[in-house]
Coordinates of C-alpha atoms in Angstrom, one line a residue:
X28 CA 155.5 -37.4 -40.0
X29 CA 155.2 -37.3 -36.3
X30 CA 152.0 -36.3 -34.5
X31 CA 151.3 -32.6 -34.3
X32 CA 152.5 -31.8 -30.7
X33 CA 149.7 -29.3 -29.8
X34 CA 146.3 -30.9 -29.4
X35 CA 144.1 -29.1 -32.0
X36 CA 141.2 -31.2 -31.0
X37 CA 141.0 -28.9 -28.0
X38 CA 139.6 -26.3 -30.4
X39 CA 135.9 -25.8 -29.4
X40 CA 133.6 -25.0 -32.3
X41 CA 131.5 -22.0 -31.4
X42 CA 128.5 -20.4 -33.0
X43 CA 127.8 -16.7 -32.8
X44 CA 124.9 -14.5 -34.1
X45 CA 125.7 -10.9 -35.1
X46 CA 122.3 -9.8 -34.1
X47 CA 123.5 -10.2 -30.5
X48 CA 126.6 -8.1 -30.0
X49 CA 127.2 -9.2 -26.4
X50 CA 129.2 -12.3 -25.5
X51 CA 128.0 -14.6 -22.8
X52 CA 130.7 -15.6 -20.2
X53 CA 130.8 -19.0 -21.7
X54 CA 131.3 -17.6 -25.3
X55 CA 134.0 -15.3 -24.1
X56 CA 135.9 -18.1 -22.4
X57 CA 135.6 -20.3 -25.4
X58 CA 136.9 -17.6 -27.7
X59 CA 139.8 -16.9 -25.4
X60 CA 140.7 -20.6 -25.2
X61 CA 140.5 -20.9 -29.0
X62 CA 142.6 -17.8 -29.5
X63 CA 145.4 -19.0 -27.2
X64 CA 145.3 -22.5 -28.8
X65 CA 145.6 -21.1 -32.3
X66 CA 148.3 -18.6 -31.4
X67 CA 150.4 -21.4 -29.8
X68 CA 150.0 -23.5 -32.9
X69 CA 151.0 -20.7 -35.2
X70 CA 154.1 -20.0 -33.1
X71 CA 155.1 -23.6 -33.3
X72 CA 154.6 -24.5 -36.9
X73 CA 155.9 -21.2 -38.3
X74 CA 159.0 -21.7 -36.1
X75 CA 159.5 -25.0 -38.0
X76 CA 160.0 -22.8 -41.0
X77 CA 162.7 -20.9 -39.2
X78 CA 164.4 -24.1 -38.0
X79 CA 164.3 -25.5 -41.6
X80 CA 165.8 -22.3 -43.0
X81 CA 162.8 -21.5 -45.2
X82 CA 161.7 -18.5 -43.2
X83 CA 158.1 -17.4 -43.0
X84 CA 155.9 -15.0 -41.1
X85 CA 154.6 -15.3 -37.6
X86 CA 153.5 -11.9 -36.4
X87 CA 150.7 -11.2 -38.8
X88 CA 148.8 -14.5 -38.4
X89 CA 149.4 -14.6 -34.7
X90 CA 148.0 -11.0 -34.2
X91 CA 144.9 -11.5 -36.2
X92 CA 143.7 -14.7 -34.5
X93 CA 141.0 -13.0 -32.4
X94 CA 139.1 -11.6 -35.4
X95 CA 139.6 -14.9 -37.3
X96 CA 138.1 -16.8 -34.4
X97 CA 135.1 -14.5 -34.3
X98 CA 134.6 -14.8 -38.1
X99 CA 134.8 -18.6 -37.8
X100 CA 132.1 -18.6 -35.1
X101 CA 129.9 -16.3 -37.2
X102 CA 130.3 -18.5 -40.3
X103 CA 129.3 -21.5 -38.2
X104 CA 126.3 -19.7 -36.8
X105 CA 124.8 -18.3 -40.1
X106 CA 126.7 -19.6 -43.1
X107 CA 124.0 -18.5 -45.5
X108 CA 124.6 -14.8 -44.4
X109 CA 128.2 -14.7 -45.3
X110 CA 130.8 -15.5 -47.9
X111 CA 132.6 -17.9 -45.6
X112 CA 136.2 -17.2 -46.7
X113 CA 138.9 -15.6 -44.7
X114 CA 140.1 -13.3 -47.5
X115 CA 143.3 -11.6 -46.5
X116 CA 145.2 -9.0 -48.4
X117 CA 148.4 -9.5 -46.4
X118 CA 149.3 -12.8 -48.1
X119 CA 152.3 -13.5 -45.9
X120 CA 149.7 -14.2 -43.1
X121 CA 149.3 -17.6 -44.8
X122 CA 149.6 -19.5 -41.6
X123 CA 146.0 -18.3 -40.8
X124 CA 144.8 -20.1 -44.0
X125 CA 146.7 -23.3 -43.2
X126 CA 145.5 -23.5 -39.6
X127 CA 141.9 -22.9 -40.5
X128 CA 142.1 -25.5 -43.3
X129 CA 143.3 -27.9 -40.6
X130 CA 140.6 -27.0 -38.2
X131 CA 137.9 -27.6 -40.8
X132 CA 139.4 -31.0 -41.6
X133 CA 140.8 -30.3 -45.1
X134 CA 144.5 -30.4 -44.1
X135 CA 146.2 -32.9 -41.8
X136 CA 147.7 -31.2 -38.7
X137 CA 151.0 -33.0 -39.2
X138 CA 151.4 -31.3 -42.6
X139 CA 151.6 -28.0 -40.8
X140 CA 155.1 -29.0 -39.6
X141 CA 156.3 -28.9 -43.3
X142 CA 155.4 -25.2 -43.4
X143 CA 157.0 -23.6 -46.5
X144 CA 159.1 -26.7 -47.2
X145 CA 159.7 -27.7 -50.8
X146 CA 156.9 -29.9 -52.3
X147 CA 154.8 -29.6 -49.1
X148 CA 152.0 -27.6 -50.8
X149 CA 152.4 -25.0 -48.1
X150 CA 154.1 -22.1 -49.8
X151 CA 154.6 -18.7 -48.2
X152 CA 151.4 -17.2 -49.7
X153 CA 148.1 -19.0 -50.2
X154 CA 147.5 -20.5 -53.6
X155 CA 144.1 -21.7 -54.7
X156 CA 144.1 -25.2 -56.0
X157 CA 147.5 -26.1 -54.5
X158 CA 146.7 -26.5 -50.7
X159 CA 143.7 -28.5 -49.5
X160 CA 141.2 -26.1 -47.8
X161 CA 142.7 -22.9 -49.1
X162 CA 140.0 -21.0 -50.9
X163 CA 141.8 -18.1 -52.6
X164 CA 145.2 -16.9 -53.8
X165 CA 146.3 -13.7 -52.1
X166 CA 148.9 -12.6 -54.5
X167 CA 151.0 -9.7 -53.3
X168 CA 150.4 -7.2 -50.5
X169 CA 147.3 -5.0 -51.0
X170 CA 145.7 -6.8 -53.9
X171 CA 142.7 -8.5 -52.3
X172 CA 140.3 -5.7 -51.3
X173 CA 139.5 -4.8 -55.0
X174 CA 139.0 -8.5 -55.7
X175 CA 136.7 -9.0 -52.6
X176 CA 134.6 -6.0 -53.9
X177 CA 133.8 -8.2 -56.9
X178 CA 133.2 -11.3 -54.7
X179 CA 130.7 -9.3 -52.7
X180 CA 128.9 -8.0 -55.8
X181 CA 128.6 -11.6 -57.0
X182 CA 127.0 -12.6 -53.7
X183 CA 124.1 -10.1 -53.1
X184 CA 122.5 -10.3 -49.7
X185 CA 125.7 -11.7 -48.1
X186 CA 128.5 -10.1 -46.2
X187 CA 132.1 -10.5 -47.4
X188 CA 135.1 -9.9 -45.2
X189 CA 138.7 -8.9 -46.0
X190 CA 141.4 -9.0 -43.5
X191 CA 143.8 -6.1 -44.0
X192 CA 146.7 -4.3 -42.3
X193 CA 148.1 -0.8 -41.9
X194 CA 150.8 -1.9 -44.4
X195 CA 148.5 -3.1 -47.1
X196 CA 146.4 0.0 -46.7
X197 CA 149.4 2.0 -48.0
X198 CA 149.0 0.5 -51.4
X199 CA 147.2 2.5 -54.0
X200 CA 145.0 -0.5 -54.9
X201 CA 143.1 -0.1 -51.6
X202 CA 142.4 3.6 -52.3
X203 CA 140.7 2.6 -55.5
X204 CA 138.9 -0.2 -53.8
X205 CA 137.6 2.1 -51.1
X206 CA 136.2 4.6 -53.6
X207 CA 134.3 1.8 -55.5
X208 CA 133.0 0.2 -52.4
X209 CA 131.6 3.5 -51.1
X210 CA 130.2 4.5 -54.5
X211 CA 128.4 1.2 -55.0
X212 CA 127.7 0.6 -51.3
X213 CA 129.3 -2.8 -51.5
X214 CA 128.7 -5.0 -48.5
X215 CA 132.3 -5.6 -47.7
X216 CA 133.8 -5.4 -44.2
X217 CA 137.5 -4.7 -43.6
X218 CA 139.1 -6.1 -40.5
X219 CA 142.4 -4.1 -40.3
X220 CA 145.3 -5.0 -38.0
X221 CA 146.8 -1.7 -37.2
X222 CA 150.0 -2.2 -35.2
X223 CA 152.1 0.6 -36.6
X224 CA 154.7 -1.9 -37.7
X225 CA 156.0 -2.9 -41.2
X226 CA 159.3 -4.3 -42.3
X227 CA 161.1 -1.0 -42.3
X228 CA 159.7 0.2 -38.9
X229 CA 156.7 2.3 -37.9
X230 CA 154.5 4.1 -40.4
X231 CA 154.0 6.8 -37.8
X232 CA 157.7 7.5 -38.2
X233 CA 158.4 7.2 -41.9
X234 CA 154.9 8.3 -43.1
X235 CA 154.0 11.0 -40.6
X236 CA 150.5 12.2 -41.3
X237 CA 149.2 8.9 -42.6
X238 CA 146.3 7.5 -40.7
X239 CA 144.4 4.4 -41.7
X240 CA 141.3 5.7 -39.9
X241 CA 141.3 9.2 -41.4
X242 CA 142.2 7.9 -44.9
X243 CA 139.2 5.5 -44.9
X244 CA 136.9 8.0 -43.4
X245 CA 138.0 10.4 -46.1
X246 CA 137.0 7.9 -48.7
X247 CA 133.5 7.7 -47.1
X248 CA 133.7 4.5 -45.1
X249 CA 132.3 4.1 -41.7
X250 CA 135.3 3.3 -39.4
X251 CA 135.1 1.5 -36.1
X252 CA 138.4 1.6 -34.2
X253 CA 139.3 -0.1 -31.0
X254 CA 141.6 -2.4 -29.1
X255 CA 142.0 -5.7 -31.0
X256 CA 142.9 -7.6 -27.8
X257 CA 139.6 -6.5 -26.1
X258 CA 137.5 -9.5 -27.2
X259 CA 134.2 -8.0 -26.1
X260 CA 134.9 -4.7 -27.8
X261 CA 136.2 -6.4 -31.0
X262 CA 133.2 -8.6 -31.2
X263 CA 130.8 -5.7 -30.7
X264 CA 132.5 -3.7 -33.4
X265 CA 132.4 -6.6 -35.9
X266 CA 128.7 -7.1 -35.2
X267 CA 128.1 -3.4 -35.7
X268 CA 129.9 -3.6 -39.0
X269 CA 127.8 -6.5 -40.1
X270 CA 124.6 -4.8 -39.1
X271 CA 125.6 -1.6 -41.0
X272 CA 124.8 -1.7 -44.7
X273 CA 127.6 -1.0 -47.1
X274 CA 131.4 -0.9 -46.6
X275 CA 132.7 -0.7 -43.0
X276 CA 136.3 -0.8 -41.7
X277 CA 137.0 -2.3 -38.3
X278 CA 140.4 -1.1 -37.3
X279 CA 142.1 -3.1 -34.6
X280 CA 144.9 -1.5 -32.6
X281 CA 147.4 -3.8 -31.0
X282 CA 151.1 -4.3 -30.5
X283 CA 152.7 -6.7 -32.9
X284 CA 153.2 -10.2 -31.4
X285 CA 151.5 -9.2 -28.2
X286 CA 152.5 -11.6 -25.4
X287 CA 155.7 -12.9 -27.1
X288 CA 158.7 -11.9 -25.0
X289 CA 161.3 -10.2 -27.1
X290 CA 159.0 -9.6 -30.1
X291 CA 156.1 -7.7 -28.8
X292 CA 156.0 -4.3 -30.5
X293 CA 159.0 -5.0 -32.6
X294 CA 159.2 -5.1 -36.4
X295 CA 161.2 -8.3 -36.1
X296 CA 157.8 -10.0 -35.3
X297 CA 156.8 -9.3 -38.9
X298 CA 159.0 -12.2 -40.1
X299 CA 159.2 -15.7 -38.8
X300 CA 159.8 -16.1 -35.1
X301 CA 163.3 -17.3 -34.2
X302 CA 163.7 -20.8 -32.9
X303 CA 165.1 -19.6 -29.6
X304 CA 162.1 -17.2 -29.1
X305 CA 159.7 -19.9 -30.1
X306 CA 161.2 -22.4 -27.7
X307 CA 161.0 -19.9 -24.9
X308 CA 157.4 -19.1 -25.7
X309 CA 156.3 -22.8 -26.0
X310 CA 158.2 -23.7 -22.8
X311 CA 156.3 -21.0 -20.9
X312 CA 153.0 -22.3 -22.3
X313 CA 153.8 -25.8 -21.2
X314 CA 154.1 -27.3 -24.7
X315 CA 157.0 -29.7 -23.9
X316 CA 156.2 -32.0 -26.9
X317 CA 156.3 -29.0 -29.3
X318 CA 159.6 -27.9 -27.7
X319 CA 161.1 -31.4 -28.3
X320 CA 159.8 -31.5 -31.8
X321 CA 161.1 -28.1 -32.7
X322 CA 164.5 -28.9 -31.3
X323 CA 164.6 -32.0 -33.6
X324 CA 164.0 -30.2 -36.8
X325 CA 167.0 -30.6 -39.2
X326 CA 167.7 -27.8 -41.7
X327 CA 168.2 -29.3 -45.1
X328 CA 171.2 -28.3 -47.1
X329 CA 172.2 -28.4 -50.7
X330 CA 175.2 -30.6 -50.8
X331 CA 175.8 -30.4 -54.6
X332 CA 179.2 -29.1 -55.5
X333 CA 179.0 -26.6 -58.4
X334 CA 182.0 -26.8 -60.8
X335 CA 183.3 -23.4 -62.0
X336 CA 182.2 -21.7 -58.8
X337 CA 184.3 -20.9 -55.7
X338 CA 183.3 -21.8 -52.2
X339 CA 182.7 -18.1 -51.5
X340 CA 179.0 -17.0 -51.8
X341 CA 177.8 -13.4 -51.5
X342 CA 174.4 -11.6 -51.6
X343 CA 174.2 -9.5 -54.7
X344 CA 171.2 -7.7 -53.4
X345 CA 173.3 -6.3 -50.6
X346 CA 176.4 -5.9 -52.8
X347 CA 174.3 -3.4 -54.9
X348 CA 174.0 -1.1 -51.9
X349 CA 177.7 -1.5 -51.1
X350 CA 178.6 -0.6 -54.7
X351 CA 176.4 2.5 -54.7
X352 CA 177.9 3.7 -51.4
X353 CA 181.3 3.3 -52.9
X354 CA 180.3 5.4 -55.9
X355 CA 178.7 8.0 -53.7
X356 CA 181.8 8.2 -51.5
X357 CA 183.5 10.0 -54.4
X358 CA 181.0 12.8 -54.3
X359 CA 180.8 15.7 -51.8
X360 CA 177.8 15.7 -49.4
X361 CA 176.5 18.8 -51.2
X362 CA 176.7 17.1 -54.6
X363 CA 175.1 14.0 -53.3
X364 CA 172.1 16.0 -51.9
X365 CA 171.8 18.0 -55.1
X366 CA 172.2 15.1 -57.6
X367 CA 170.9 11.8 -56.0
X368 CA 167.7 10.7 -54.3
X369 CA 167.1 7.2 -53.0
X370 CA 163.5 6.1 -52.4
X371 CA 162.7 3.0 -50.4
X372 CA 159.4 1.0 -50.4
X373 CA 159.7 -0.7 -47.0
X374 CA 162.2 -3.2 -48.2
X375 CA 165.5 -1.4 -47.6
X376 CA 167.0 -4.4 -45.8
X377 CA 166.0 -6.8 -48.6
X378 CA 167.3 -4.7 -51.5
X379 CA 170.5 -3.3 -50.1
X380 CA 169.2 0.2 -49.7
X381 CA 169.9 0.1 -45.9
X382 CA 173.6 0.3 -46.8
X383 CA 173.0 3.6 -48.5
X384 CA 170.8 4.9 -45.7
X385 CA 173.4 4.1 -43.1
X386 CA 176.2 5.8 -45.1
X387 CA 174.3 8.7 -46.7
X388 CA 171.0 9.3 -44.8
X389 CA 170.8 12.8 -46.3
X390 CA 169.7 11.4 -49.7
X391 CA 167.4 8.6 -48.4
X392 CA 163.6 8.6 -48.1
X393 CA 161.5 5.9 -46.5
X394 CA 158.6 6.0 -48.9
X395 CA 156.3 3.3 -47.4
X396 CA 154.5 0.5 -49.2
X397 CA 153.6 2.4 -52.4
X398 CA 155.8 1.2 -55.2
X399 CA 154.2 3.0 -58.0
X400 CA 154.4 6.4 -56.4
X401 CA 157.9 5.9 -55.1
X402 CA 159.3 4.9 -58.4
X403 CA 157.7 7.9 -60.0
X404 CA 159.1 10.2 -57.3
X405 CA 162.6 8.8 -57.9
X406 CA 162.1 9.2 -61.7
X407 CA 160.8 12.8 -61.3
X408 CA 163.9 13.7 -59.3
X409 CA 166.0 12.3 -62.1
X410 CA 164.2 14.3 -64.8
X411 CA 166.8 17.1 -65.0
X412 CA 170.2 16.5 -66.5
X413 CA 172.8 15.7 -63.9
X414 CA 170.3 14.3 -61.4
X415 CA 169.5 10.7 -60.6
X416 CA 166.8 8.9 -58.8
X417 CA 167.4 5.5 -57.3
X418 CA 164.6 3.1 -56.5
X419 CA 164.4 -0.5 -55.3
X420 CA 161.9 -3.2 -54.5
X421 CA 161.2 -6.9 -55.3
X422 CA 161.3 -8.0 -58.9
X423 CA 157.8 -9.5 -58.6
X424 CA 156.5 -5.9 -58.0
X425 CA 158.0 -4.7 -61.3
X426 CA 154.7 -5.7 -63.0
X427 CA 152.9 -3.2 -60.7
X428 CA 155.1 -0.3 -62.0
X429 CA 154.9 -0.7 -65.8
X430 CA 152.9 2.4 -66.4
X431 CA 155.1 4.4 -64.2
X432 CA 158.2 3.1 -66.0
X433 CA 156.6 4.2 -69.3
X434 CA 156.0 7.7 -67.8
X435 CA 159.6 7.8 -66.6
X436 CA 160.8 6.9 -70.1
X437 CA 158.5 9.5 -71.8
X438 CA 159.9 12.2 -69.4
X439 CA 163.5 11.3 -70.2
X440 CA 164.3 10.4 -66.5
X441 CA 167.6 9.3 -65.2
X442 CA 166.5 6.4 -63.0
X443 CA 168.6 3.6 -61.5
X444 CA 166.3 0.7 -60.3
X445 CA 167.4 -2.3 -58.3
X446 CA 164.9 -5.1 -58.4
X447 CA 166.0 -7.8 -56.1
X448 CA 164.5 -11.3 -55.6
X449 CA 164.6 -11.8 -59.4
X450 CA 163.9 -15.3 -60.7
X451 CA 162.8 -18.1 -58.4
X452 CA 165.8 -19.0 -56.3
X453 CA 165.2 -19.3 -52.6
X454 CA 161.5 -18.3 -53.2
X455 CA 159.5 -20.1 -50.5
X456 CA 156.9 -17.3 -50.9
X457 CA 156.3 -19.1 -54.2
X458 CA 154.6 -18.2 -57.4
X459 CA 153.1 -14.8 -56.6
X460 CA 156.6 -13.6 -55.6
X461 CA 158.5 -15.1 -58.5
X462 CA 160.4 -12.3 -60.2
X463 CA 160.1 -13.7 -63.7
X464 CA 158.5 -11.0 -65.9
X465 CA 161.3 -8.5 -65.7
X466 CA 161.7 -8.0 -69.4
X467 CA 158.4 -6.1 -69.1
X468 CA 160.6 -3.1 -68.0
X469 CA 161.9 -2.8 -71.6
X470 CA 158.5 -1.8 -72.9
X471 CA 159.5 1.3 -75.0
X472 CA 159.6 1.7 -78.7
X473 CA 162.7 1.1 -80.9
X474 CA 163.4 4.9 -81.1
X475 CA 162.5 5.5 -77.5
X476 CA 164.6 6.8 -74.6
X477 CA 167.3 4.3 -73.7
X478 CA 166.4 1.5 -71.3
X479 CA 168.9 -1.1 -70.2
X480 CA 168.3 -4.3 -68.2
X481 CA 171.3 -5.8 -66.4
X482 CA 171.6 -9.1 -64.4
X483 CA 175.1 -9.5 -63.0
X484 CA 176.2 -13.1 -62.3
X485 CA 178.1 -12.7 -59.0
X486 CA 179.2 -10.1 -56.5
X487 CA 182.3 -9.1 -58.4
X488 CA 180.3 -8.4 -61.6
X489 CA 177.6 -6.6 -59.6
X490 CA 180.1 -4.1 -58.2
X491 CA 181.6 -3.6 -61.7
X492 CA 178.1 -3.2 -63.2
X493 CA 177.0 -0.6 -60.7
X494 CA 180.2 1.4 -61.1
X495 CA 179.9 1.3 -64.9
X496 CA 176.3 2.3 -65.3
X497 CA 175.8 4.6 -62.3
X498 CA 176.4 7.8 -64.2
X499 CA 174.7 6.8 -67.4
X500 CA 171.6 8.6 -68.5
X501 CA 168.3 6.8 -69.1
X502 CA 166.5 4.0 -67.3
X503 CA 168.7 1.3 -65.9
X504 CA 167.4 -1.8 -64.2
X505 CA 169.8 -4.0 -62.2
X506 CA 168.4 -7.4 -61.1
X507 CA 169.6 -9.6 -58.2
X508 CA 168.4 -12.7 -56.5
X509 CA 167.1 -13.4 -53.0
X510 CA 169.7 -16.2 -52.8
X511 CA 173.4 -15.8 -52.3
X512 CA 175.4 -16.8 -55.4
X513 CA 179.0 -18.1 -55.6
X514 CA 181.8 -16.2 -57.2
X515 CA 182.5 -17.6 -60.6
X516 CA 185.9 -18.9 -61.6
X517 CA 187.8 -19.0 -64.8
X518 CA 189.3 -22.1 -66.4
X519 CA 192.3 -21.8 -64.1
X520 CA 190.3 -21.5 -60.9
X521 CA 190.8 -17.7 -60.4
X522 CA 187.9 -15.4 -59.8
X523 CA 186.3 -14.6 -63.2
X524 CA 185.3 -11.0 -62.6
X525 CA 188.0 -9.9 -60.1
X526 CA 191.1 -7.8 -60.7
X527 CA 191.0 -5.3 -63.6
X528 CA 187.7 -6.6 -64.9
X529 CA 185.5 -3.8 -66.3
X530 CA 181.8 -4.2 -67.1
X531 CA 180.9 -3.1 -70.6
X532 CA 177.1 -2.4 -71.0
X533 CA 175.7 -4.2 -74.0
X534 CA 178.5 -6.7 -74.4
X535 CA 178.1 -10.4 -73.9
X536 CA 181.0 -12.3 -72.4
X537 CA 182.5 -15.7 -73.1
X538 CA 182.7 -17.7 -69.8
X539 CA 183.9 -20.9 -71.5
X540 CA 184.7 -21.5 -75.2
X541 CA 183.2 -24.5 -76.9
X542 CA 182.9 -26.1 -80.3
X543 CA 179.8 -28.3 -80.0
X544 CA 177.4 -25.4 -79.2
X545 CA 176.7 -22.7 -76.7
X546 CA 174.6 -22.1 -73.6
X547 CA 173.5 -18.5 -73.1
X548 CA 172.6 -17.6 -69.6
X549 CA 172.7 -14.9 -66.9
X550 CA 172.2 -14.2 -63.2
X551 CA 171.8 -17.1 -60.8
X552 CA 171.2 -19.5 -63.8
X553 CA 174.7 -18.8 -65.0
X554 CA 176.6 -20.7 -62.3
X555 CA 174.3 -23.6 -62.7
X556 CA 174.9 -23.5 -66.5
X557 CA 178.6 -23.3 -65.9
X558 CA 178.5 -26.5 -63.7
X559 CA 176.6 -28.2 -66.6
X560 CA 179.2 -27.0 -69.1
X561 CA 182.1 -28.3 -67.0
X562 CA 180.5 -31.7 -66.6
X563 CA 179.5 -32.0 -70.2
X564 CA 183.1 -31.2 -71.2
X565 CA 184.2 -34.1 -69.0
X566 CA 181.8 -36.3 -70.9
X567 CA 183.3 -35.2 -74.2
X568 CA 180.7 -32.6 -75.2
X569 CA 182.6 -29.4 -75.8
X570 CA 179.9 -26.9 -75.1
X571 CA 180.6 -23.2 -74.5
X572 CA 179.0 -20.7 -72.2
X573 CA 178.0 -17.0 -72.7
X574 CA 177.1 -14.6 -70.0
X575 CA 174.5 -12.2 -71.4
X576 CA 174.4 -9.8 -68.4
X577 CA 172.8 -7.1 -70.6
X578 CA 169.5 -8.7 -71.3
X579 CA 167.9 -6.4 -73.9
X580 CA 170.7 -5.4 -76.2
X581 CA 171.9 -7.6 -79.1
X582 CA 175.7 -7.9 -79.1
X583 CA 176.1 -8.3 -82.9
X584 CA 179.6 -9.8 -82.7
X585 CA 178.7 -12.4 -80.2
X586 CA 175.5 -13.2 -82.1
X587 CA 177.5 -14.0 -85.2
X588 CA 179.9 -16.2 -83.1
X589 CA 177.3 -18.3 -81.4
X590 CA 174.9 -18.2 -84.4
X591 CA 177.5 -20.2 -86.4
X592 CA 177.6 -22.9 -83.8
X593 CA 175.6 -26.2 -84.1
X594 CA 173.2 -25.3 -81.3
X595 CA 172.3 -22.5 -78.9
X596 CA 170.4 -23.1 -75.6
X597 CA 169.2 -20.1 -73.5
X598 CA 168.9 -21.0 -69.8
X599 CA 167.2 -18.5 -67.4
X600 CA 164.9 -18.4 -64.4
X601 CA 162.6 -15.8 -66.1
X602 CA 159.2 -16.8 -67.5
X603 CA 159.6 -19.0 -70.5
X604 CA 156.8 -17.0 -72.2
X605 CA 158.3 -13.5 -71.6
X606 CA 162.0 -13.9 -70.9
X607 CA 165.2 -13.7 -72.9
X608 CA 164.6 -17.1 -74.6
X609 CA 161.3 -16.0 -76.0
X610 CA 163.1 -13.3 -78.1
X611 CA 166.5 -14.8 -78.6
X612 CA 165.5 -17.2 -81.3
X613 CA 163.9 -14.3 -83.3
X614 CA 167.2 -12.4 -82.9
X615 CA 169.0 -15.3 -84.5
X616 CA 166.6 -15.7 -87.4
X617 CA 166.5 -12.0 -88.1
X618 CA 170.2 -12.3 -88.8
X619 CA 170.0 -15.3 -91.0
X620 CA 171.4 -17.6 -88.3
X621 CA 169.8 -20.9 -87.8
X622 CA 171.5 -23.2 -85.2
X623 CA 169.5 -25.7 -83.4
X624 CA 167.7 -23.7 -80.7
X625 CA 166.1 -24.4 -77.3
X626 CA 165.3 -22.2 -74.3
X627 CA 164.7 -23.3 -70.7
X628 CA 162.9 -21.1 -68.2
X629 CA 160.4 -21.0 -65.4
X630 CA 157.2 -22.6 -66.8
X631 CA 155.3 -24.1 -63.9
X632 CA 153.8 -22.9 -60.6
X633 CA 156.3 -23.2 -57.8
X634 CA 157.0 -26.0 -55.4
X635 CA 158.0 -23.9 -52.4
X636 CA 161.3 -24.3 -50.6
X637 CA 164.5 -22.7 -51.6
X638 CA 167.0 -24.0 -54.2
X639 CA 164.5 -26.8 -54.9
X640 CA 162.7 -24.4 -57.3
X641 CA 165.4 -24.9 -59.9
X642 CA 165.2 -28.7 -60.4
X643 CA 161.4 -28.3 -60.1
X644 CA 161.5 -26.2 -63.3
X645 CA 164.1 -28.4 -65.0
X646 CA 166.7 -25.6 -65.1
X647 CA 169.2 -27.1 -62.7
X648 CA 172.4 -28.7 -64.1
X649 CA 170.7 -32.0 -64.6
X650 CA 167.9 -30.4 -66.7
X651 CA 170.4 -28.3 -68.6
X652 CA 172.6 -31.2 -69.5
X653 CA 169.6 -33.2 -70.7
X654 CA 168.6 -30.5 -73.1
X655 CA 172.2 -30.0 -74.4
X656 CA 172.6 -33.7 -75.0
X657 CA 169.4 -33.9 -77.0
X658 CA 170.6 -31.0 -79.2
X659 CA 174.1 -32.4 -79.6
X660 CA 173.0 -35.9 -80.6

């Protein structure tokens, strides 16, 4: 690795004492210098993620540098008075944790230039035990405040801090945390970055009436609101919070990415800064070495050629939206408004719902970052016969909605859910964002209201699946990946699911016949399994492949067919403990079928990066072929 091109040794360790809420001129200048240095560093090393194609987030960590610098100085001044951890409930602000780990000497500065890269131990959310210097795992948005309440209770006499945001404060977890903190007078201080920006836009627009300040005051917290860029005012408010017993929220108003041309005040600043914007910023700041370094970053590419797949890739998570729009186009506007409601949870652009909003805004609601309530609202709309709610978010968040899914089932709702980012492919955010426990959605009883889980393999099958199940009653969950997937081909090289193909719920499909045994797979693991099948056939092992795109229904005819084969291997990116493989063997035994059996799935914490997650878990073609050969021998 080359030398980190911004001199972090210019950071000037500062000590502050909260008993004195006024900064001296020297302290103020030191803080300003440290803030600018750290903001420059964050722009640079997060931009290496953009250049490498692994993405990331720049705006959040960039914005909150002033309060982090003040906390660092307070921790240095009186470590025994605080829990000296920069807890942050907006986990995508991980750049803060990595930079502070470097400044304290736990992480080499040069490693920052491998931000979010595979096997760099710098994933998109902080993970305790993985990255040197990182002191907590943040999990998903809005999960830390309840946890920090407990940390504060475990450290009586000390002050604990939790960095928050106007986005994370929309989550129901924080409402519960607020009530407990007030009731027990927990000595936790919230430092909330309130920039009126989330992924989908401005909360003031899509959640009119919502106010972080009024909400927290309603829970009983003392709230200190002010300009987050006013260093003297920010420091004074933090000192007042520290000197006030019990929970206090310091709300810091600022524009997102203040001072970054082209990003200031824009929701585009939420994600990683573009290389061009970063170069412009760094050039203006005089960081010529950082500019040269950023220009030299080479984006890695996967040069593996998958057999059985065309060269055309498409994004199933967006195809879902296109397919729904196509179905809706066959309805009158009056029927759409009367029969369909689409509820977004701030991720419309990531789940394909933006396609529906653009075409049919009359049935679309921006529900904010509150997945449980939004799913329930969509389910409630679909309670009456002939009506249907549509809901979408990331698959990792499905675990947050299990109780609401049960309520939707008990109330006989008609609910079509799209959970994107399923599995692990292209998941630089890493373990906390793996969508691997999706089978939890099928948590009803055997005689319960119908629930179906579908995971189409490519864009053609996604379109066919949506069209087939759109008007069905019951709970329907359609999964897709963050990554684009190739169109699958048949044995003659034509598109497997094109033409007159019709998706039949509950029916498994033969992708390739075989005599030696069968692989059973679905989703983005299917094209990798198909590649393994084609290569094994060339080596003389005539293995077949089954696409089990309906995950939770036993196709009795197909079960008899593959159960009579010498072996069966289930290949998936779901959790090996909770996925399809964990139940498929039981299905075989219940029917008196006993082929050799194995199941491959996600079983280790992630390695960061994109496609690299698959070989890391041993579910790439190489790993699949190894398992098949062991069973065929």
